[in-house]
């Protein structure tokens, strides 16, 4: 198996010879570099750049270390920087080790700010990225296509939500989604927000943490600003495995408003559905003697057949990369599917999203694990320079009677 994988990866390296790599100078505007690049090309970023619109399928990664995308304090709107990834149909974008940030200290405490929202449509992948935003109109990340995240995190304040899934399919592995703490002054009040809000589409996650912001009491009227749940599904669906989801506690102090003084469940489902397996659900405490809420509210249920996945991190040539599945409860055959590109699809008898083309996927490492068992699979990455910038993706698959259950997605860009 290892020899065949190495041969296929080497074949892929040969197919990349016609692609172009562009080096972007520090502080340069990305717009002309995006314009001159062709789909499939790579932009090597420097330390610092401003927000951009990516309207073709490119790979953006640092020349070294990490790259920061932040506001332009000299521009016409110094209070904001936005980034939009608008990947056209039939193409895919990959963004690696990028920090989408606010940089000026005074902006960290600005009520009503518009922050640095990032939106992603089309087939778009984020690997090792961080997202920072503030302001109720500025979710740190809006997923509205076939979007995958691995080892990413959000930081928010002043009403911003960690991530909104507004359509399409979003897959997240080993990510941390954090909502904004509530805040107020004598005029304004912002509620605590969830780590993830699903308003449409599908969200699949494994080994993720979803944490709401902290609730407080408004100083003038004593009304609670929160609490809320770490995951809210208000339309669409979510399938979550092997993660930790928290609910917010009712704020301390003596509220002037009448009860109830309940904490928030970890998962709230006003509309839509949630299934989960092997998750730690931590509802928030109530106040003034209120009992803690149930872990979930609404149409949320356990599905022990869900398959989880994790990975050892980045794919680096000359090393061995490991994907680790977490088996569902069927006790049936489990294996790994490998692909050198993404082709999102839905198939009959496959309840979860499939990210690879079944006709070209490589199926390896079959076993029949016990329910909840961890199943590692090691894949050597040849030490070949031309592999840098190519892709390797992996999902775990397990039979469940007549169904095939599939995990979220791991893998990414080879370095």
mmCIF file with all atom_site columns, C-alpha atoms in Angstrom, residues 121-301:
data_model
loop_
_atom_site.group_PDB
_atom_site.id
_atom_site.type_symbol
_atom_site.label_atom_id
_atom_site.label_alt_id
_atom_site.label_comp_id
_atom_site.label_asym_id
_atom_site.label_entity_id
_atom_site.label_seq_id
_atom_site.pdbx_PDB_ins_code
_atom_site.Cartn_x
_atom_site.Cartn_y
_atom_site.Cartn_z
_atom_site.occupancy
_atom_site.B_iso_or_equiv
_atom_site.pdbx_formal_charge
_atom_site.auth_seq_id
_atom_site.auth_comp_id
_atom_site.auth_asym_id
_atom_site.auth_atom_id
_atom_site.pdbx_PDB_model_num
ATOM 1   C CA . UNK A 1 121 ? -18.178 30.240 -1.369 1.00 0.00 ? 121 UNK A CA 1
ATOM 2   C CA . UNK A 1 122 ? -17.434 27.494 -3.856 1.00 0.00 ? 122 UNK A CA 1
ATOM 3   C CA . UNK A 1 123 ? -14.998 24.697 -3.023 1.00 0.00 ? 123 UNK A CA 1
ATOM 4   C CA . UNK A 1 124 ? -12.685 26.361 -0.501 1.00 0.00 ? 124 UNK A CA 1
ATOM 5   C CA . UNK A 1 125 ? -10.317 24.909 2.098  1.00 0.00 ? 125 UNK A CA 1
ATOM 6   C CA . UNK A 1 126 ? -8.723  26.596 5.115  1.00 0.00 ? 126 UNK A CA 1
ATOM 7   C CA . UNK A 1 127 ? -5.803  24.881 6.840  1.00 0.00 ? 127 UNK A CA 1
ATOM 8   C CA . UNK A 1 128 ? -4.231  26.256 10.032 1.00 0.00 ? 128 UNK A CA 1
ATOM 9   C CA . UNK A 1 129 ? -6.015  29.625 9.679  1.00 0.00 ? 129 UNK A CA 1
ATOM 10  C CA . UNK A 1 130 ? -7.311  31.974 12.384 1.00 0.00 ? 130 UNK A CA 1
ATOM 11  C CA . UNK A 1 131 ? -10.267 34.348 12.067 1.00 0.00 ? 131 UNK A CA 1
ATOM 12  C CA . UNK A 1 132 ? -10.804 37.459 14.194 1.00 0.00 ? 132 UNK A CA 1
ATOM 13  C CA . UNK A 1 133 ? -13.740 39.833 14.001 1.00 0.00 ? 133 UNK A CA 1
ATOM 14  C CA . UNK A 1 134 ? -15.998 42.167 15.979 1.00 0.00 ? 134 UNK A CA 1
ATOM 15  C CA . UNK A 1 135 ? -19.430 43.669 15.509 1.00 0.00 ? 135 UNK A CA 1
ATOM 16  C CA . UNK A 1 136 ? -22.809 42.003 15.136 1.00 0.00 ? 136 UNK A CA 1
ATOM 17  C CA . UNK A 1 137 ? -22.728 42.290 11.337 1.00 0.00 ? 137 UNK A CA 1
ATOM 18  C CA . UNK A 1 138 ? -19.300 40.648 11.142 1.00 0.00 ? 138 UNK A CA 1
ATOM 19  C CA . UNK A 1 139 ? -19.159 36.890 11.730 1.00 0.00 ? 139 UNK A CA 1
ATOM 20  C CA . UNK A 1 140 ? -15.541 35.834 11.778 1.00 0.00 ? 140 UNK A CA 1
ATOM 21  C CA . UNK A 1 141 ? -16.259 33.292 9.035  1.00 0.00 ? 141 UNK A CA 1
ATOM 22  C CA . UNK A 1 142 ? -19.320 32.720 6.851  1.00 0.00 ? 142 UNK A CA 1
ATOM 23  C CA . UNK A 1 143 ? -19.345 29.361 5.062  1.00 0.00 ? 143 UNK A CA 1
ATOM 24  C CA . UNK A 1 144 ? -21.627 29.336 2.034  1.00 0.00 ? 144 UNK A CA 1
ATOM 25  C CA . UNK A 1 145 ? -20.179 26.672 -0.260 1.00 0.00 ? 145 UNK A CA 1
ATOM 26  C CA . UNK A 1 146 ? -18.255 23.417 -0.039 1.00 0.00 ? 146 UNK A CA 1
ATOM 27  C CA . UNK A 1 147 ? -15.897 24.628 2.685  1.00 0.00 ? 147 UNK A CA 1
ATOM 28  C CA . UNK A 1 148 ? -13.420 22.584 4.714  1.00 0.00 ? 148 UNK A CA 1
ATOM 29  C CA . UNK A 1 149 ? -11.459 23.643 7.795  1.00 0.00 ? 149 UNK A CA 1
ATOM 30  C CA . UNK A 1 150 ? -8.632  21.878 9.625  1.00 0.00 ? 150 UNK A CA 1
ATOM 31  C CA . UNK A 1 151 ? -6.842  23.201 12.699 1.00 0.00 ? 151 UNK A CA 1
ATOM 32  C CA . UNK A 1 152 ? -8.558  26.605 12.484 1.00 0.00 ? 152 UNK A CA 1
ATOM 33  C CA . UNK A 1 153 ? -9.885  28.915 15.212 1.00 0.00 ? 153 UNK A CA 1
ATOM 34  C CA . UNK A 1 154 ? -12.110 31.978 15.642 1.00 0.00 ? 154 UNK A CA 1
ATOM 35  C CA . UNK A 1 155 ? -11.888 34.928 18.052 1.00 0.00 ? 155 UNK A CA 1
ATOM 36  C CA . UNK A 1 156 ? -14.776 37.391 18.284 1.00 0.00 ? 156 UNK A CA 1
ATOM 37  C CA . UNK A 1 157 ? -16.139 40.343 20.259 1.00 0.00 ? 157 UNK A CA 1
ATOM 38  C CA . UNK A 1 158 ? -19.014 42.861 20.308 1.00 0.00 ? 158 UNK A CA 1
ATOM 39  C CA . UNK A 1 159 ? -21.738 40.673 18.851 1.00 0.00 ? 159 UNK A CA 1
ATOM 40  C CA . UNK A 1 160 ? -19.719 38.772 16.250 1.00 0.00 ? 160 UNK A CA 1
ATOM 41  C CA . UNK A 1 161 ? -20.454 35.053 15.806 1.00 0.00 ? 161 UNK A CA 1
ATOM 42  C CA . UNK A 1 162 ? -17.572 32.616 15.472 1.00 0.00 ? 162 UNK A CA 1
ATOM 43  C CA . UNK A 1 163 ? -18.834 30.953 12.291 1.00 0.00 ? 163 UNK A CA 1
ATOM 44  C CA . UNK A 1 164 ? -22.093 30.973 10.367 1.00 0.00 ? 164 UNK A CA 1
ATOM 45  C CA . UNK A 1 165 ? -22.896 28.087 8.008  1.00 0.00 ? 165 UNK A CA 1
ATOM 46  C CA . UNK A 1 166 ? -25.273 29.825 5.610  1.00 0.00 ? 166 UNK A CA 1
ATOM 47  C CA . UNK A 1 167 ? -25.498 27.158 2.897  1.00 0.00 ? 167 UNK A CA 1
ATOM 48  C CA . UNK A 1 168 ? -23.636 24.376 1.152  1.00 0.00 ? 168 UNK A CA 1
ATOM 49  C CA . UNK A 1 169 ? -21.561 21.933 3.183  1.00 0.00 ? 169 UNK A CA 1
ATOM 50  C CA . UNK A 1 170 ? -18.935 22.749 5.792  1.00 0.00 ? 170 UNK A CA 1
ATOM 51  C CA . UNK A 1 171 ? -16.500 20.162 7.209  1.00 0.00 ? 171 UNK A CA 1
ATOM 52  C CA . UNK A 1 172 ? -14.371 21.013 10.255 1.00 0.00 ? 172 UNK A CA 1
ATOM 53  C CA . UNK A 1 173 ? -11.744 18.920 12.046 1.00 0.00 ? 173 UNK A CA 1
ATOM 54  C CA . UNK A 1 174 ? -9.730  19.931 15.140 1.00 0.00 ? 174 UNK A CA 1
ATOM 55  C CA . UNK A 1 175 ? -11.096 23.498 15.125 1.00 0.00 ? 175 UNK A CA 1
ATOM 56  C CA . UNK A 1 176 ? -12.004 25.897 17.932 1.00 0.00 ? 176 UNK A CA 1
ATOM 57  C CA . UNK A 1 177 ? -15.060 28.097 17.424 1.00 0.00 ? 177 UNK A CA 1
ATOM 58  C CA . UNK A 1 178 ? -15.595 30.792 20.064 1.00 0.00 ? 178 UNK A CA 1
ATOM 59  C CA . UNK A 1 179 ? -18.461 33.266 20.261 1.00 0.00 ? 179 UNK A CA 1
ATOM 60  C CA . UNK A 1 180 ? -18.317 36.819 21.569 1.00 0.00 ? 180 UNK A CA 1
ATOM 61  C CA . UNK A 1 181 ? -18.796 37.761 25.219 1.00 0.00 ? 181 UNK A CA 1
ATOM 62  C CA . UNK A 1 182 ? -21.786 40.005 25.880 1.00 0.00 ? 182 UNK A CA 1
ATOM 63  C CA . UNK A 1 183 ? -20.918 43.636 26.505 1.00 0.00 ? 183 UNK A CA 1
ATOM 64  C CA . UNK A 1 184 ? -22.736 46.885 27.177 1.00 0.00 ? 184 UNK A CA 1
ATOM 65  C CA . UNK A 1 185 ? -22.525 50.482 28.220 1.00 0.00 ? 185 UNK A CA 1
ATOM 66  C CA . UNK A 1 186 ? -25.317 52.893 29.125 1.00 0.00 ? 186 UNK A CA 1
ATOM 67  C CA . UNK A 1 187 ? -26.596 52.812 25.529 1.00 0.00 ? 187 UNK A CA 1
ATOM 68  C CA . UNK A 1 188 ? -25.509 49.704 23.702 1.00 0.00 ? 188 UNK A CA 1
ATOM 69  C CA . UNK A 1 189 ? -25.910 46.075 24.627 1.00 0.00 ? 189 UNK A CA 1
ATOM 70  C CA . UNK A 1 190 ? -24.623 43.058 22.746 1.00 0.00 ? 190 UNK A CA 1
ATOM 71  C CA . UNK A 1 191 ? -25.739 39.527 23.537 1.00 0.00 ? 191 UNK A CA 1
ATOM 72  C CA . UNK A 1 192 ? -23.325 36.674 23.963 1.00 0.00 ? 192 UNK A CA 1
ATOM 73  C CA . UNK A 1 193 ? -23.046 34.757 20.688 1.00 0.00 ? 193 UNK A CA 1
ATOM 74  C CA . UNK A 1 194 ? -22.567 31.078 19.771 1.00 0.00 ? 194 UNK A CA 1
ATOM 75  C CA . UNK A 1 195 ? -19.374 29.543 18.485 1.00 0.00 ? 195 UNK A CA 1
ATOM 76  C CA . UNK A 1 196 ? -21.247 28.136 15.455 1.00 0.00 ? 196 UNK A CA 1
ATOM 77  C CA . UNK A 1 197 ? -24.626 29.058 13.981 1.00 0.00 ? 197 UNK A CA 1
ATOM 78  C CA . UNK A 1 198 ? -26.036 26.865 11.197 1.00 0.00 ? 198 UNK A CA 1
ATOM 79  C CA . UNK A 1 199 ? -28.781 28.728 9.335  1.00 0.00 ? 199 UNK A CA 1
ATOM 80  C CA . UNK A 1 200 ? -28.817 26.549 6.190  1.00 0.00 ? 200 UNK A CA 1
ATOM 81  C CA . UNK A 1 201 ? -26.817 23.749 4.591  1.00 0.00 ? 201 UNK A CA 1
ATOM 82  C CA . UNK A 1 202 ? -24.901 20.998 6.386  1.00 0.00 ? 202 UNK A CA 1
ATOM 83  C CA . UNK A 1 203 ? -22.181 21.151 9.013  1.00 0.00 ? 203 UNK A CA 1
ATOM 84  C CA . UNK A 1 204 ? -20.041 18.105 9.843  1.00 0.00 ? 204 UNK A CA 1
ATOM 85  C CA . UNK A 1 205 ? -17.380 18.291 12.543 1.00 0.00 ? 205 UNK A CA 1
ATOM 86  C CA . UNK A 1 206 ? -14.965 16.052 14.410 1.00 0.00 ? 206 UNK A CA 1
ATOM 87  C CA . UNK A 1 207 ? -12.647 16.837 17.342 1.00 0.00 ? 207 UNK A CA 1
ATOM 88  C CA . UNK A 1 208 ? -13.925 20.430 17.495 1.00 0.00 ? 208 UNK A CA 1
ATOM 89  C CA . UNK A 1 209 ? -14.661 22.749 20.421 1.00 0.00 ? 209 UNK A CA 1
ATOM 90  C CA . UNK A 1 210 ? -17.637 25.123 20.290 1.00 0.00 ? 210 UNK A CA 1
ATOM 91  C CA . UNK A 1 211 ? -17.853 27.703 23.074 1.00 0.00 ? 211 UNK A CA 1
ATOM 92  C CA . UNK A 1 212 ? -20.332 30.575 23.450 1.00 0.00 ? 212 UNK A CA 1
ATOM 93  C CA . UNK A 1 213 ? -19.432 33.984 24.761 1.00 0.00 ? 213 UNK A CA 1
ATOM 94  C CA . UNK A 1 214 ? -19.922 34.819 28.435 1.00 0.00 ? 214 UNK A CA 1
ATOM 95  C CA . UNK A 1 215 ? -23.262 36.348 29.457 1.00 0.00 ? 215 UNK A CA 1
ATOM 96  C CA . UNK A 1 216 ? -23.526 39.483 31.615 1.00 0.00 ? 216 UNK A CA 1
ATOM 97  C CA . UNK A 1 217 ? -26.255 41.706 33.070 1.00 0.00 ? 217 UNK A CA 1
ATOM 98  C CA . UNK A 1 218 ? -26.941 45.049 31.424 1.00 0.00 ? 218 UNK A CA 1
ATOM 99  C CA . UNK A 1 219 ? -25.806 47.640 33.995 1.00 0.00 ? 219 UNK A CA 1
ATOM 100 C CA . UNK A 1 220 ? -28.786 49.955 33.497 1.00 0.00 ? 220 UNK A CA 1
ATOM 101 C CA . UNK A 1 221 ? -31.772 47.615 33.319 1.00 0.00 ? 221 UNK A CA 1
ATOM 102 C CA . UNK A 1 222 ? -30.441 44.416 34.838 1.00 0.00 ? 222 UNK A CA 1
ATOM 103 C CA . UNK A 1 223 ? -31.541 42.318 31.848 1.00 0.00 ? 223 UNK A CA 1
ATOM 104 C CA . UNK A 1 224 ? -29.340 39.342 30.980 1.00 0.00 ? 224 UNK A CA 1
ATOM 105 C CA . UNK A 1 225 ? -27.267 39.638 27.788 1.00 0.00 ? 225 UNK A CA 1
ATOM 106 C CA . UNK A 1 226 ? -27.264 35.927 27.089 1.00 0.00 ? 226 UNK A CA 1
ATOM 107 C CA . UNK A 1 227 ? -26.616 33.132 27.870 1.00 0.00 ? 227 UNK A CA 1
ATOM 108 C CA . UNK A 1 228 ? -26.509 31.126 24.626 1.00 0.00 ? 228 UNK A CA 1
ATOM 109 C CA . UNK A 1 229 ? -25.367 27.779 23.269 1.00 0.00 ? 229 UNK A CA 1
ATOM 110 C CA . UNK A 1 230 ? -22.060 26.813 21.734 1.00 0.00 ? 230 UNK A CA 1
ATOM 111 C CA . UNK A 1 231 ? -23.848 25.316 18.693 1.00 0.00 ? 231 UNK A CA 1
ATOM 112 C CA . UNK A 1 232 ? -27.152 26.660 17.369 1.00 0.00 ? 232 UNK A CA 1
ATOM 113 C CA . UNK A 1 233 ? -28.875 25.073 14.359 1.00 0.00 ? 233 UNK A CA 1
ATOM 114 C CA . UNK A 1 234 ? -31.716 27.214 13.044 1.00 0.00 ? 234 UNK A CA 1
ATOM 115 C CA . UNK A 1 235 ? -32.166 25.621 9.646  1.00 0.00 ? 235 UNK A CA 1
ATOM 116 C CA . UNK A 1 236 ? -30.082 22.937 7.946  1.00 0.00 ? 236 UNK A CA 1
ATOM 117 C CA . UNK A 1 237 ? -28.360 20.140 9.833  1.00 0.00 ? 237 UNK A CA 1
ATOM 118 C CA . UNK A 1 238 ? -25.235 19.263 11.790 1.00 0.00 ? 238 UNK A CA 1
ATOM 119 C CA . UNK A 1 239 ? -23.413 15.977 12.452 1.00 0.00 ? 239 UNK A CA 1
ATOM 120 C CA . UNK A 1 240 ? -20.823 16.244 15.219 1.00 0.00 ? 240 UNK A CA 1
ATOM 121 C CA . UNK A 1 241 ? -18.454 13.658 16.685 1.00 0.00 ? 241 UNK A CA 1
ATOM 122 C CA . UNK A 1 242 ? -15.823 13.500 19.400 1.00 0.00 ? 242 UNK A CA 1
ATOM 123 C CA . UNK A 1 243 ? -15.952 17.180 20.338 1.00 0.00 ? 243 UNK A CA 1
ATOM 124 C CA . UNK A 1 244 ? -16.714 19.442 23.282 1.00 0.00 ? 244 UNK A CA 1
ATOM 125 C CA . UNK A 1 245 ? -19.687 21.819 23.127 1.00 0.00 ? 245 UNK A CA 1
ATOM 126 C CA . UNK A 1 246 ? -20.521 24.223 25.946 1.00 0.00 ? 246 UNK A CA 1
ATOM 127 C CA . UNK A 1 247 ? -23.581 26.192 26.925 1.00 0.00 ? 247 UNK A CA 1
ATOM 128 C CA . UNK A 1 248 ? -23.363 29.588 28.584 1.00 0.00 ? 248 UNK A CA 1
ATOM 129 C CA . UNK A 1 249 ? -24.170 30.147 32.259 1.00 0.00 ? 249 UNK A CA 1
ATOM 130 C CA . UNK A 1 250 ? -26.706 32.689 33.458 1.00 0.00 ? 250 UNK A CA 1
ATOM 131 C CA . UNK A 1 251 ? -24.760 35.802 34.519 1.00 0.00 ? 251 UNK A CA 1
ATOM 132 C CA . UNK A 1 252 ? -23.998 36.265 38.186 1.00 0.00 ? 252 UNK A CA 1
ATOM 133 C CA . UNK A 1 253 ? -25.588 39.104 40.143 1.00 0.00 ? 253 UNK A CA 1
ATOM 134 C CA . UNK A 1 254 ? -29.134 40.010 41.172 1.00 0.00 ? 254 UNK A CA 1
ATOM 135 C CA . UNK A 1 255 ? -31.212 40.585 38.012 1.00 0.00 ? 255 UNK A CA 1
ATOM 136 C CA . UNK A 1 256 ? -34.048 43.094 38.225 1.00 0.00 ? 256 UNK A CA 1
ATOM 137 C CA . UNK A 1 257 ? -36.042 41.181 35.598 1.00 0.00 ? 257 UNK A CA 1
ATOM 138 C CA . UNK A 1 258 ? -38.221 38.215 36.578 1.00 0.00 ? 258 UNK A CA 1
ATOM 139 C CA . UNK A 1 259 ? -37.043 34.640 35.965 1.00 0.00 ? 259 UNK A CA 1
ATOM 140 C CA . UNK A 1 260 ? -36.486 32.069 34.698 1.00 0.00 ? 260 UNK A CA 1
ATOM 141 C CA . UNK A 1 261 ? -32.766 32.243 35.380 1.00 0.00 ? 261 UNK A CA 1
ATOM 142 C CA . UNK A 1 262 ? -31.717 29.269 33.287 1.00 0.00 ? 262 UNK A CA 1
ATOM 143 C CA . UNK A 1 263 ? -28.346 28.554 31.767 1.00 0.00 ? 263 UNK A CA 1
ATOM 144 C CA . UNK A 1 264 ? -28.145 27.565 28.102 1.00 0.00 ? 264 UNK A CA 1
ATOM 145 C CA . UNK A 1 265 ? -27.968 24.038 26.682 1.00 0.00 ? 265 UNK A CA 1
ATOM 146 C CA . UNK A 1 266 ? -24.802 23.090 24.823 1.00 0.00 ? 266 UNK A CA 1
ATOM 147 C CA . UNK A 1 267 ? -26.786 22.545 21.599 1.00 0.00 ? 267 UNK A CA 1
ATOM 148 C CA . UNK A 1 268 ? -29.944 24.444 20.649 1.00 0.00 ? 268 UNK A CA 1
ATOM 149 C CA . UNK A 1 269 ? -32.016 23.510 17.596 1.00 0.00 ? 269 UNK A CA 1
ATOM 150 C CA . UNK A 1 270 ? -34.849 25.996 16.911 1.00 0.00 ? 270 UNK A CA 1
ATOM 151 C CA . UNK A 1 271 ? -35.184 24.514 13.409 1.00 0.00 ? 271 UNK A CA 1
ATOM 152 C CA . UNK A 1 272 ? -33.381 21.734 11.564 1.00 0.00 ? 272 UNK A CA 1
ATOM 153 C CA . UNK A 1 273 ? -31.600 18.780 13.131 1.00 0.00 ? 273 UNK A CA 1
ATOM 154 C CA . UNK A 1 274 ? -28.430 17.701 14.923 1.00 0.00 ? 274 UNK A CA 1
ATOM 155 C CA . UNK A 1 275 ? -26.959 14.244 15.376 1.00 0.00 ? 275 UNK A CA 1
ATOM 156 C CA . UNK A 1 276 ? -23.916 13.655 17.545 1.00 0.00 ? 276 UNK A CA 1
ATOM 157 C CA . UNK A 1 277 ? -21.713 10.873 18.882 1.00 0.00 ? 277 UNK A CA 1
ATOM 158 C CA . UNK A 1 278 ? -19.090 10.627 21.637 1.00 0.00 ? 278 UNK A CA 1
ATOM 159 C CA . UNK A 1 279 ? -19.334 14.341 22.424 1.00 0.00 ? 279 UNK A CA 1
ATOM 160 C CA . UNK A 1 280 ? -18.878 16.080 25.759 1.00 0.00 ? 280 UNK A CA 1
ATOM 161 C CA . UNK A 1 281 ? -21.879 18.387 26.223 1.00 0.00 ? 281 UNK A CA 1
ATOM 162 C CA . UNK A 1 282 ? -21.578 20.940 29.037 1.00 0.00 ? 282 UNK A CA 1
ATOM 163 C CA . UNK A 1 283 ? -24.750 23.003 29.581 1.00 0.00 ? 283 UNK A CA 1
ATOM 164 C CA . UNK A 1 284 ? -24.420 26.283 31.448 1.00 0.00 ? 284 UNK A CA 1
ATOM 165 C CA . UNK A 1 285 ? -25.433 26.708 35.067 1.00 0.00 ? 285 UNK A CA 1
ATOM 166 C CA . UNK A 1 286 ? -28.558 28.587 36.046 1.00 0.00 ? 286 UNK A CA 1
ATOM 167 C CA . UNK A 1 287 ? -28.760 31.251 38.749 1.00 0.00 ? 287 UNK A CA 1
ATOM 168 C CA . UNK A 1 288 ? -30.766 31.719 41.939 1.00 0.00 ? 288 UNK A CA 1
ATOM 169 C CA . UNK A 1 289 ? -31.433 28.021 42.350 1.00 0.00 ? 289 UNK A CA 1
ATOM 170 C CA . UNK A 1 290 ? -32.448 27.281 38.742 1.00 0.00 ? 290 UNK A CA 1
ATOM 171 C CA . UNK A 1 291 ? -31.550 23.716 37.779 1.00 0.00 ? 291 UNK A CA 1
ATOM 172 C CA . UNK A 1 292 ? -29.008 23.222 34.991 1.00 0.00 ? 292 UNK A CA 1
ATOM 173 C CA . UNK A 1 293 ? -30.651 22.806 31.578 1.00 0.00 ? 293 UNK A CA 1
ATOM 174 C CA . UNK A 1 294 ? -30.636 19.630 29.537 1.00 0.00 ? 294 UNK A CA 1
ATOM 175 C CA . UNK A 1 295 ? -27.546 19.234 27.320 1.00 0.00 ? 295 UNK A CA 1
ATOM 176 C CA . UNK A 1 296 ? -29.634 19.795 24.177 1.00 0.00 ? 296 UNK A CA 1
ATOM 177 C CA . UNK A 1 297 ? -32.810 21.624 23.209 1.00 0.00 ? 297 UNK A CA 1
ATOM 178 C CA . UNK A 1 298 ? -34.853 20.763 20.128 1.00 0.00 ? 298 UNK A CA 1
ATOM 179 C CA . UNK A 1 299 ? -34.273 18.131 17.467 1.00 0.00 ? 299 UNK A CA 1
ATOM 180 C CA . UNK A 1 300 ? -30.872 16.828 18.601 1.00 0.00 ? 300 UNK A CA 1
ATOM 181 C CA . UNK A 1 301 ? -30.169 13.125 19.047 1.00 0.00 ? 301 UNK A CA 1
#
